[in-house]
Amino acid sequence: NEAYTKGLIMKRSRQVVLLADSSKLGVPSFAASGQAEDIDVIVTDAGAPQELIDALEKAHVEVRICGQNIEK
């Protein structure tokens, strides 16, 4: 199944980057592929709750917020 295949890919990858809209964060999924500990970097938007960002960083996940730190 798709979730199993994604899980295998994540385990064999050198780096796992997740791109997710903030509305998807913290929402239960029908078929999860991994845990937060399996992700190296998450890229999301500024709507991500600070509590979730703090929890991800505590789990050693690098959190990148789109639109921040852009030089003009």
PDB file of N, CA, C and O in Angstrom:
ATOM      1  N   ASN A   1       0.832  -1.189   0.000  1.00  0.00           N
ATOM      2  CA  ASN A   1       0.000   0.000   0.000  1.00  0.00           C
ATOM      3  C   ASN A   1       0.874   1.249   0.000  1.00  0.00           C
ATOM      4  O   ASN A   1       2.070   1.199   0.262  1.00  0.00           O
ATOM      5  N   GLU A   2       0.270   2.369  -0.296  1.00  0.00           N
ATOM      6  CA  GLU A   2       1.014   3.623  -0.478  1.00  0.00           C
ATOM      7  C   GLU A   2       1.728   4.091   0.797  1.00  0.00           C
ATOM      8  O   GLU A   2       2.878   4.519   0.751  1.00  0.00           O
ATOM      9  N   ALA A   3       1.061   4.003   1.939  1.00  0.00           N
ATOM     10  CA  ALA A   3       1.677   4.437   3.198  1.00  0.00           C
ATOM     11  C   ALA A   3       2.886   3.578   3.526  1.00  0.00           C
ATOM     12  O   ALA A   3       3.925   4.080   3.974  1.00  0.00           O
ATOM     13  N   TYR A   4       2.798   2.275   3.307  1.00  0.00           N
ATOM     14  CA  TYR A   4       3.916   1.364   3.555  1.00  0.00           C
ATOM     15  C   TYR A   4       5.097   1.714   2.659  1.00  0.00           C
ATOM     16  O   TYR A   4       6.242   1.780   3.108  1.00  0.00           O
ATOM     17  N   THR A   5       4.828   1.956   1.372  1.00  0.00           N
ATOM     18  CA  THR A   5       5.882   2.305   0.419  1.00  0.00           C
ATOM     19  C   THR A   5       6.557   3.619   0.812  1.00  0.00           C
ATOM     20  O   THR A   5       7.782   3.718   0.794  1.00  0.00           O
ATOM     21  N   LYS A   6       5.764   4.625   1.192  1.00  0.00           N
ATOM     22  CA  LYS A   6       6.340   5.904   1.629  1.00  0.00           C
ATOM     23  C   LYS A   6       7.204   5.709   2.868  1.00  0.00           C
ATOM     24  O   LYS A   6       8.263   6.321   3.001  1.00  0.00           O
ATOM     25  N   GLY A   7       6.757   4.856   3.782  1.00  0.00           N
ATOM     26  CA  GLY A   7       7.540   4.566   4.981  1.00  0.00           C
ATOM     27  C   GLY A   7       8.894   3.963   4.646  1.00  0.00           C
ATOM     28  O   GLY A   7       9.910   4.320   5.233  1.00  0.00           O
ATOM     29  N   LEU A   8       8.922   3.034   3.694  1.00  0.00           N
ATOM     30  CA  LEU A   8      10.189   2.431   3.262  1.00  0.00           C
ATOM     31  C   LEU A   8      11.105   3.471   2.636  1.00  0.00           C
ATOM     32  O   LEU A   8      12.317   3.476   2.887  1.00  0.00           O
ATOM     33  N   ILE A   9      10.538   4.327   1.814  1.00  0.00           N
ATOM     34  CA  ILE A   9      11.334   5.377   1.169  1.00  0.00           C
ATOM     35  C   ILE A   9      11.940   6.287   2.227  1.00  0.00           C
ATOM     36  O   ILE A   9      13.114   6.649   2.155  1.00  0.00           O
ATOM     37  N   MET A  10      11.148   6.655   3.238  1.00  0.00           N
ATOM     38  CA  MET A  10      11.639   7.530   4.301  1.00  0.00           C
ATOM     39  C   MET A  10      12.793   6.873   5.059  1.00  0.00           C
ATOM     40  O   MET A  10      13.790   7.523   5.372  1.00  0.00           O
ATOM     41  N   LYS A  11      12.679   5.590   5.344  1.00  0.00           N
ATOM     42  CA  LYS A  11      13.725   4.878   6.090  1.00  0.00           C
ATOM     43  C   LYS A  11      15.028   4.798   5.303  1.00  0.00           C
ATOM     44  O   LYS A  11      16.100   4.792   5.883  1.00  0.00           O
ATOM     45  N   ARG A  12      14.932   4.750   3.987  1.00  0.00           N
ATOM     46  CA  ARG A  12      16.122   4.603   3.146  1.00  0.00           C
ATOM     47  C   ARG A  12      16.702   5.943   2.684  1.00  0.00           C
ATOM     48  O   ARG A  12      17.755   5.966   2.050  1.00  0.00           O
ATOM     49  N   SER A  13      16.031   7.022   3.003  1.00  0.00           N
ATOM     50  CA  SER A  13      16.471   8.351   2.555  1.00  0.00           C
ATOM     51  C   SER A  13      17.522   8.924   3.490  1.00  0.00           C
ATOM     52  O   SER A  13      17.500   8.688   4.694  1.00  0.00           O
ATOM     53  N   ARG A  14      18.428   9.707   2.925  1.00  0.00           N
ATOM     54  CA  ARG A  14      19.413  10.416   3.744  1.00  0.00           C
ATOM     55  C   ARG A  14      18.770  11.588   4.458  1.00  0.00           C
ATOM     56  O   ARG A  14      19.159  11.941   5.574  1.00  0.00           O
ATOM     57  N   GLN A  15      17.804  12.216   3.815  1.00  0.00           N
ATOM     58  CA  GLN A  15      17.113  13.360   4.409  1.00  0.00           C
ATOM     59  C   GLN A  15      15.654  13.322   3.977  1.00  0.00           C
ATOM     60  O   GLN A  15      15.348  13.098   2.810  1.00  0.00           O
ATOM     61  N   VAL A  16      14.770  13.548   4.949  1.00  0.00           N
ATOM     62  CA  VAL A  16      13.339  13.568   4.677  1.00  0.00           C
ATOM     63  C   VAL A  16      12.840  14.993   4.868  1.00  0.00           C
ATOM     64  O   VAL A  16      12.995  15.577   5.943  1.00  0.00           O
ATOM     65  N   VAL A  17      12.276  15.563   3.807  1.00  0.00           N
ATOM     66  CA  VAL A  17      11.729  16.918   3.842  1.00  0.00           C
ATOM     67  C   VAL A  17      10.228  16.812   3.582  1.00  0.00           C
ATOM     68  O   VAL A  17       9.801  16.226   2.592  1.00  0.00           O
ATOM     69  N   LEU A  18       9.445  17.379   4.490  1.00  0.00           N
ATOM     70  CA  LEU A  18       7.995  17.375   4.354  1.00  0.00           C
ATOM     71  C   LEU A  18       7.522  18.778   4.032  1.00  0.00           C
ATOM     72  O   LEU A  18       7.866  19.729   4.741  1.00  0.00           O
ATOM     73  N   LEU A  19       6.760  18.910   2.972  1.00  0.00           N
ATOM     74  CA  LEU A  19       6.147  20.177   2.596  1.00  0.00           C
ATOM     75  C   LEU A  19       4.669  20.044   2.915  1.00  0.00           C
ATOM     76  O   LEU A  19       3.979  19.185   2.361  1.00  0.00           O
ATOM     77  N   ALA A  20       4.183  20.859   3.877  1.00  0.00           N
ATOM     78  CA  ALA A  20       2.792  20.733   4.308  1.00  0.00           C
ATOM     79  C   ALA A  20       2.195  22.084   4.647  1.00  0.00           C
ATOM     80  O   ALA A  20       2.804  22.880   5.361  1.00  0.00           O
ATOM     81  N   ASP A  21       1.006  22.330   4.131  1.00  0.00           N
ATOM     82  CA  ASP A  21       0.235  23.508   4.491  1.00  0.00           C
ATOM     83  C   ASP A  21      -0.090  23.411   5.988  1.00  0.00           C
ATOM     84  O   ASP A  21      -0.343  22.326   6.500  1.00  0.00           O
ATOM     85  N   SER A  22      -0.093  24.540   6.684  1.00  0.00           N
ATOM     86  CA  SER A  22      -0.326  24.522   8.131  1.00  0.00           C
ATOM     87  C   SER A  22      -1.671  23.914   8.505  1.00  0.00           C
ATOM     88  O   SER A  22      -1.816  23.371   9.599  1.00  0.00           O
ATOM     89  N   SER A  23      -2.638  23.950   7.612  1.00  0.00           N
ATOM     90  CA  SER A  23      -3.946  23.360   7.919  1.00  0.00           C
ATOM     91  C   SER A  23      -3.881  21.835   8.018  1.00  0.00           C
ATOM     92  O   SER A  23      -4.783  21.205   8.564  1.00  0.00           O
ATOM     93  N   LYS A  24      -2.822  21.245   7.508  1.00  0.00           N
ATOM     94  CA  LYS A  24      -2.651  19.791   7.556  1.00  0.00           C
ATOM     95  C   LYS A  24      -1.879  19.335   8.787  1.00  0.00           C
ATOM     96  O   LYS A  24      -1.878  18.158   9.117  1.00  0.00           O
ATOM     97  N   LEU A  25      -1.211  20.251   9.461  1.00  0.00           N
ATOM     98  CA  LEU A  25      -0.374  19.889  10.604  1.00  0.00           C
ATOM     99  C   LEU A  25      -1.223  19.569  11.826  1.00  0.00           C
ATOM    100  O   LEU A  25      -2.152  20.288  12.157  1.00  0.00           O
ATOM    101  N   GLY A  26      -0.881  18.471  12.495  1.00  0.00           N
ATOM    102  CA  GLY A  26      -1.584  18.087  13.709  1.00  0.00           C
ATOM    103  C   GLY A  26      -2.927  17.436  13.472  1.00  0.00           C
ATOM    104  O   GLY A  26      -3.645  17.120  14.415  1.00  0.00           O
ATOM    105  N   VAL A  27      -3.280  17.204  12.213  1.00  0.00           N
ATOM    106  CA  VAL A  27      -4.563  16.596  11.871  1.00  0.00           C
ATOM    107  C   VAL A  27      -4.334  15.107  11.621  1.00  0.00           C
ATOM    108  O   VAL A  27      -3.454  14.736  10.850  1.00  0.00           O
ATOM    109  N   PRO A  28      -5.119  14.245  12.277  1.00  0.00           N
ATOM    110  CA  PRO A  28      -4.952  12.803  12.036  1.00  0.00           C
ATOM    111  C   PRO A  28      -5.148  12.465  10.561  1.00  0.00           C
ATOM    112  O   PRO A  28      -5.995  13.035   9.879  1.00  0.00           O
ATOM    113  N   SER A  29      -4.345  11.529  10.090  1.00  0.00           N
ATOM    114  CA  SER A  29      -4.403  11.116   8.695  1.00  0.00           C
ATOM    115  C   SER A  29      -4.919   9.691   8.599  1.00  0.00           C
ATOM    116  O   SER A  29      -4.679   8.872   9.487  1.00  0.00           O
ATOM    117  N   PHE A  30      -5.601   9.387   7.523  1.00  0.00           N
ATOM    118  CA  PHE A  30      -6.093   8.035   7.297  1.00  0.00           C
ATOM    119  C   PHE A  30      -4.939   7.038   7.233  1.00  0.00           C
ATOM    120  O   PHE A  30      -4.997   5.958   7.780  1.00  0.00           O
ATOM    121  N   ALA A  31      -3.870   7.421   6.550  1.00  0.00           N
ATOM    122  CA  ALA A  31      -2.727   6.527   6.374  1.00  0.00           C
ATOM    123  C   ALA A  31      -1.437   7.293   6.636  1.00  0.00           C
ATOM    124  O   ALA A  31      -0.948   8.002   5.774  1.00  0.00           O
ATOM    125  N   ALA A  32      -0.914   7.162   7.835  1.00  0.00           N
ATOM    126  CA  ALA A  32       0.332   7.845   8.188  1.00  0.00           C
ATOM    127  C   ALA A  32       1.520   7.074   7.628  1.00  0.00           C
ATOM    128  O   ALA A  32       1.527   5.842   7.615  1.00  0.00           O
ATOM    129  N   SER A  33       2.537   7.810   7.173  1.00  0.00           N
ATOM    130  CA  SER A  33       3.734   7.186   6.613  1.00  0.00           C
ATOM    131  C   SER A  33       4.888   7.148   7.599  1.00  0.00           C
ATOM    132  O   SER A  33       5.836   6.410   7.403  1.00  0.00           O
ATOM    133  N   GLY A  34       4.830   7.978   8.634  1.00  0.00           N
ATOM    134  CA  GLY A  34       5.931   8.034   9.590  1.00  0.00           C
ATOM    135  C   GLY A  34       5.576   8.927  10.758  1.00  0.00           C
ATOM    136  O   GLY A  34       4.461   9.432  10.868  1.00  0.00           O
ATOM    137  N   GLN A  35       6.555   9.124  11.613  1.00  0.00           N
ATOM    138  CA  GLN A  35       6.406   9.952  12.800  1.00  0.00           C
ATOM    139  C   GLN A  35       7.244  11.215  12.641  1.00  0.00           C
ATOM    140  O   GLN A  35       8.093  11.304  11.759  1.00  0.00           O
ATOM    141  N   ALA A  36       7.055  12.167  13.533  1.00  0.00           N
ATOM    142  CA  ALA A  36       7.834  13.413  13.492  1.00  0.00           C
ATOM    143  C   ALA A  36       9.326  13.122  13.561  1.00  0.00           C
ATOM    144  O   ALA A  36      10.120  13.785  12.898  1.00  0.00           O
ATOM    145  N   GLU A  37       9.699  12.105  14.319  1.00  0.00           N
ATOM    146  CA  GLU A  37      11.120  11.756  14.465  1.00  0.00           C
ATOM    147  C   GLU A  37      11.741  11.304  13.142  1.00  0.00           C
ATOM    148  O   GLU A  37      12.959  11.286  13.007  1.00  0.00           O
ATOM    149  N   ASP A  38      10.904  10.924  12.181  1.00  0.00           N
ATOM    150  CA  ASP A  38      11.388  10.451  10.878  1.00  0.00           C
ATOM    151  C   ASP A  38      11.665  11.592   9.910  1.00  0.00           C
ATOM    152  O   ASP A  38      12.220  11.367   8.836  1.00  0.00           O
ATOM    153  N   ILE A  39      11.261  12.816  10.283  1.00  0.00           N
ATOM    154  CA  ILE A  39      11.380  13.971   9.392  1.00  0.00           C
ATOM    155  C   ILE A  39      12.594  14.803   9.792  1.00  0.00           C
ATOM    156  O   ILE A  39      12.811  15.058  10.972  1.00  0.00           O
ATOM    157  N   ASP A  40      13.370  15.227   8.809  1.00  0.00           N
ATOM    158  CA  ASP A  40      14.522  16.093   9.075  1.00  0.00           C
ATOM    159  C   ASP A  40      14.142  17.562   8.980  1.00  0.00           C
ATOM    160  O   ASP A  40      14.581  18.374   9.786  1.00  0.00           O
ATOM    161  N   VAL A  41      13.354  17.916   7.963  1.00  0.00           N
ATOM    162  CA  VAL A  41      12.972  19.309   7.714  1.00  0.00           C
ATOM    163  C   VAL A  41      11.495  19.341   7.350  1.00  0.00           C
ATOM    164  O   VAL A  41      11.032  18.502   6.577  1.00  0.00           O
ATOM    165  N   ILE A  42      10.776  20.296   7.905  1.00  0.00           N
ATOM    166  CA  ILE A  42       9.396  20.529   7.493  1.00  0.00           C
ATOM    167  C   ILE A  42       9.287  21.961   6.995  1.00  0.00           C
ATOM    168  O   ILE A  42       9.806  22.882   7.619  1.00  0.00           O
ATOM    169  N   VAL A  43       8.667  22.122   5.842  1.00  0.00           N
ATOM    170  CA  VAL A  43       8.447  23.436   5.240  1.00  0.00           C
ATOM    171  C   VAL A  43       6.943  23.679   5.275  1.00  0.00           C
ATOM    172  O   VAL A  43       6.168  22.861   4.774  1.00  0.00           O
ATOM    173  N   THR A  44       6.540  24.787   5.888  1.00  0.00           N
ATOM    174  CA  THR A  44       5.126  25.096   6.008  1.00  0.00           C
ATOM    175  C   THR A  44       4.923  26.601   5.940  1.00  0.00           C
ATOM    176  O   THR A  44       5.879  27.352   5.731  1.00  0.00           O
ATOM    177  N   ASP A  45       3.678  27.036   6.128  1.00  0.00           N
ATOM    178  CA  ASP A  45       3.391  28.467   6.072  1.00  0.00           C
ATOM    179  C   ASP A  45       3.284  29.048   7.478  1.00  0.00           C
ATOM    180  O   ASP A  45       3.358  28.333   8.470  1.00  0.00           O
ATOM    181  N   ALA A  46       3.111  30.355   7.551  1.00  0.00           N
ATOM    182  CA  ALA A  46       3.124  31.075   8.822  1.00  0.00           C
ATOM    183  C   ALA A  46       1.925  30.767   9.712  1.00  0.00           C
ATOM    184  O   ALA A  46       1.889  31.172  10.860  1.00  0.00           O
ATOM    185  N   GLY A  47       0.954  30.000   9.224  1.00  0.00           N
ATOM    186  CA  GLY A  47      -0.202  29.646  10.028  1.00  0.00           C
ATOM    187  C   GLY A  47       0.029  28.500  10.995  1.00  0.00           C
ATOM    188  O   GLY A  47      -0.857  28.153  11.772  1.00  0.00           O
ATOM    189  N   ALA A  48       1.226  27.925  10.967  1.00  0.00           N
ATOM    190  CA  ALA A  48       1.530  26.800  11.856  1.00  0.00           C
ATOM    191  C   ALA A  48       1.515  27.262  13.312  1.00  0.00           C
ATOM    192  O   ALA A  48       2.127  28.274  13.642  1.00  0.00           O
ATOM    193  N   PRO A  49       0.820  26.527  14.196  1.00  0.00           N
ATOM    194  CA  PRO A  49       0.772  26.916  15.606  1.00  0.00           C
ATOM    195  C   PRO A  49       2.161  26.855  16.253  1.00  0.00           C
ATOM    196  O   PRO A  49       2.913  25.902  16.028  1.00  0.00           O
ATOM    197  N   GLN A  50       2.489  27.854  17.051  1.00  0.00           N
ATOM    198  CA  GLN A  50       3.802  27.913  17.690  1.00  0.00           C
ATOM    199  C   GLN A  50       4.056  26.687  18.570  1.00  0.00           C
ATOM    200  O   GLN A  50       5.178  26.199  18.634  1.00  0.00           O
ATOM    201  N   GLU A  51       3.011  26.176  19.235  1.00  0.00           N
ATOM    202  CA  GLU A  51       3.183  24.996  20.090  1.00  0.00           C
ATOM    203  C   GLU A  51       3.662  23.796  19.274  1.00  0.00           C
ATOM    204  O   GLU A  51       4.499  23.014  19.731  1.00  0.00           O
ATOM    205  N   LEU A  52       3.129  23.658  18.063  1.00  0.00           N
ATOM    206  CA  LEU A  52       3.524  22.554  17.199  1.00  0.00           C
ATOM    207  C   LEU A  52       4.948  22.757  16.686  1.00  0.00           C
ATOM    208  O   LEU A  52       5.734  21.817  16.649  1.00  0.00           O
ATOM    209  N   ILE A  53       5.277  23.978  16.337  1.00  0.00           N
ATOM    210  CA  ILE A  53       6.642  24.283  15.897  1.00  0.00           C
ATOM    211  C   ILE A  53       7.630  23.952  17.010  1.00  0.00           C
ATOM    212  O   ILE A  53       8.659  23.314  16.773  1.00  0.00           O
ATOM    213  N   ASP A  54       7.306  24.355  18.234  1.00  0.00           N
ATOM    214  CA  ASP A  54       8.177  24.069  19.382  1.00  0.00           C
ATOM    215  C   ASP A  54       8.347  22.572  19.582  1.00  0.00           C
ATOM    216  O   ASP A  54       9.463  22.086  19.829  1.00  0.00           O
ATOM    217  N   ALA A  55       7.248  21.818  19.456  1.00  0.00           N
ATOM    218  CA  ALA A  55       7.312  20.363  19.632  1.00  0.00           C
ATOM    219  C   ALA A  55       8.162  19.707  18.550  1.00  0.00           C
ATOM    220  O   ALA A  55       8.949  18.796  18.823  1.00  0.00           O
ATOM    221  N   LEU A  56       8.018  20.181  17.305  1.00  0.00           N
ATOM    222  CA  LEU A  56       8.819  19.640  16.212  1.00  0.00           C
ATOM    223  C   LEU A  56      10.298  19.928  16.426  1.00  0.00           C
ATOM    224  O   LEU A  56      11.151  19.048  16.242  1.00  0.00           O
ATOM    225  N   GLU A  57      10.609  21.155  16.824  1.00  0.00           N
ATOM    226  CA  GLU A  57      12.006  21.508  17.069  1.00  0.00           C
ATOM    227  C   GLU A  57      12.581  20.708  18.234  1.00  0.00           C
ATOM    228  O   GLU A  57      13.742  20.310  18.210  1.00  0.00           O
ATOM    229  N   LYS A  58      11.765  20.431  19.240  1.00  0.00           N
ATOM    230  CA  LYS A  58      12.208  19.607  20.370  1.00  0.00           C
ATOM    231  C   LYS A  58      12.520  18.187  19.900  1.00  0.00           C
ATOM    232  O   LYS A  58      13.389  17.522  20.450  1.00  0.00           O
ATOM    233  N   ALA A  59      11.798  17.733  18.866  1.00  0.00           N
ATOM    234  CA  ALA A  59      12.037  16.411  18.280  1.00  0.00           C
ATOM    235  C   ALA A  59      13.160  16.451  17.242  1.00  0.00           C
ATOM    236  O   ALA A  59      13.335  15.507  16.478  1.00  0.00           O
ATOM    237  N   HIS A  60      13.895  17.563  17.207  1.00  0.00           N
ATOM    238  CA  HIS A  60      15.046  17.763  16.303  1.00  0.00           C
ATOM    239  C   HIS A  60      14.640  17.825  14.837  1.00  0.00           C
ATOM    240  O   HIS A  60      15.375  17.373  13.958  1.00  0.00           O
ATOM    241  N   VAL A  61      13.457  18.386  14.580  1.00  0.00           N
ATOM    242  CA  VAL A  61      13.000  18.629  13.213  1.00  0.00           C
ATOM    243  C   VAL A  61      13.253  20.102  12.908  1.00  0.00           C
ATOM    244  O   VAL A  61      12.841  20.972  13.670  1.00  0.00           O
ATOM    245  N   GLU A  62      13.948  20.377  11.808  1.00  0.00           N
ATOM    246  CA  GLU A  62      14.167  21.765  11.390  1.00  0.00           C
ATOM    247  C   GLU A  62      12.879  22.272  10.755  1.00  0.00           C
ATOM    248  O   GLU A  62      12.340  21.644   9.839  1.00  0.00           O
ATOM    249  N   VAL A  63      12.352  23.383  11.259  1.00  0.00           N
ATOM    250  CA  VAL A  63      11.106  23.947  10.747  1.00  0.00           C
ATOM    251  C   VAL A  63      11.430  25.197   9.942  1.00  0.00           C
ATOM    252  O   VAL A  63      12.070  26.122  10.444  1.00  0.00           O
ATOM    253  N   ARG A  64      10.991  25.208   8.703  1.00  0.00           N
ATOM    254  CA  ARG A  64      11.173  26.378   7.839  1.00  0.00           C
ATOM    255  C   ARG A  64       9.799  26.926   7.486  1.00  0.00           C
ATOM    256  O   ARG A  64       8.948  26.199   6.984  1.00  0.00           O
ATOM    257  N   ILE A  65       9.611  28.214   7.754  1.00  0.00           N
ATOM    258  CA  ILE A  65       8.339  28.881   7.475  1.00  0.00           C
ATOM    259  C   ILE A  65       8.493  29.661   6.176  1.00  0.00           C
ATOM    260  O   ILE A  65       9.354  30.526   6.064  1.00  0.00           O
ATOM    261  N   CYS A  66       7.659  29.362   5.199  1.00  0.00           N
ATOM    262  CA  CYS A  66       7.707  30.066   3.911  1.00  0.00           C
ATOM    263  C   CYS A  66       7.403  31.541   4.105  1.00  0.00           C
ATOM    264  O   CYS A  66       6.533  31.922   4.881  1.00  0.00           O
ATOM    265  N   GLY A  67       8.125  32.380   3.388  1.00  0.00           N
ATOM    266  CA  GLY A  67       7.883  33.796   3.404  1.00  0.00           C
ATOM    267  C   GLY A  67       8.646  34.538   4.477  1.00  0.00           C
ATOM    268  O   GLY A  67       8.584  35.761   4.535  1.00  0.00           O
ATOM    269  N   GLN A  68       9.365  33.836   5.334  1.00  0.00           N
ATOM    270  CA  GLN A  68      10.146  34.506   6.376  1.00  0.00           C
ATOM    271  C   GLN A  68      11.608  34.552   5.957  1.00  0.00           C
ATOM    272  O   GLN A  68      12.095  33.681   5.243  1.00  0.00           O
ATOM    273  N   ASN A  69      12.305  35.564   6.418  1.00  0.00           N
ATOM    274  CA  ASN A  69      13.728  35.742   6.172  1.00  0.00           C
ATOM    275  C   ASN A  69      14.074  35.884   4.687  1.00  0.00           C
ATOM    276  O   ASN A  69      15.104  35.428   4.234  1.00  0.00           O
ATOM    277  N   ILE A  70      13.179  36.507   3.955  1.00  0.00           N
ATOM    278  CA  ILE A  70      13.440  36.752   2.529  1.00  0.00           C
ATOM    279  C   ILE A  70      13.958  38.176   2.374  1.00  0.00           C
ATOM    280  O   ILE A  70      13.316  39.126   2.801  1.00  0.00           O
ATOM    281  N   GLU A  71      15.140  38.296   1.795  1.00  0.00           N
ATOM    282  CA  GLU A  71      15.712  39.623   1.582  1.00  0.00           C
ATOM    283  C   GLU A  71      15.123  40.232   0.324  1.00  0.00           C
ATOM    284  O   GLU A  71      14.936  39.559  -0.684  1.00  0.00           O
ATOM    285  N   LYS A  72      14.836  41.518   0.403  1.00  0.00           N
ATOM    286  CA  LYS A  72      14.272  42.209  -0.770  1.00  0.00           C
ATOM    287  C   LYS A  72      15.306  43.098  -1.402  1.00  0.00           C
ATOM    288  O   LYS A  72      16.189  43.576  -0.818  1.00  0.00           O
TER     289      LYS A  72
END
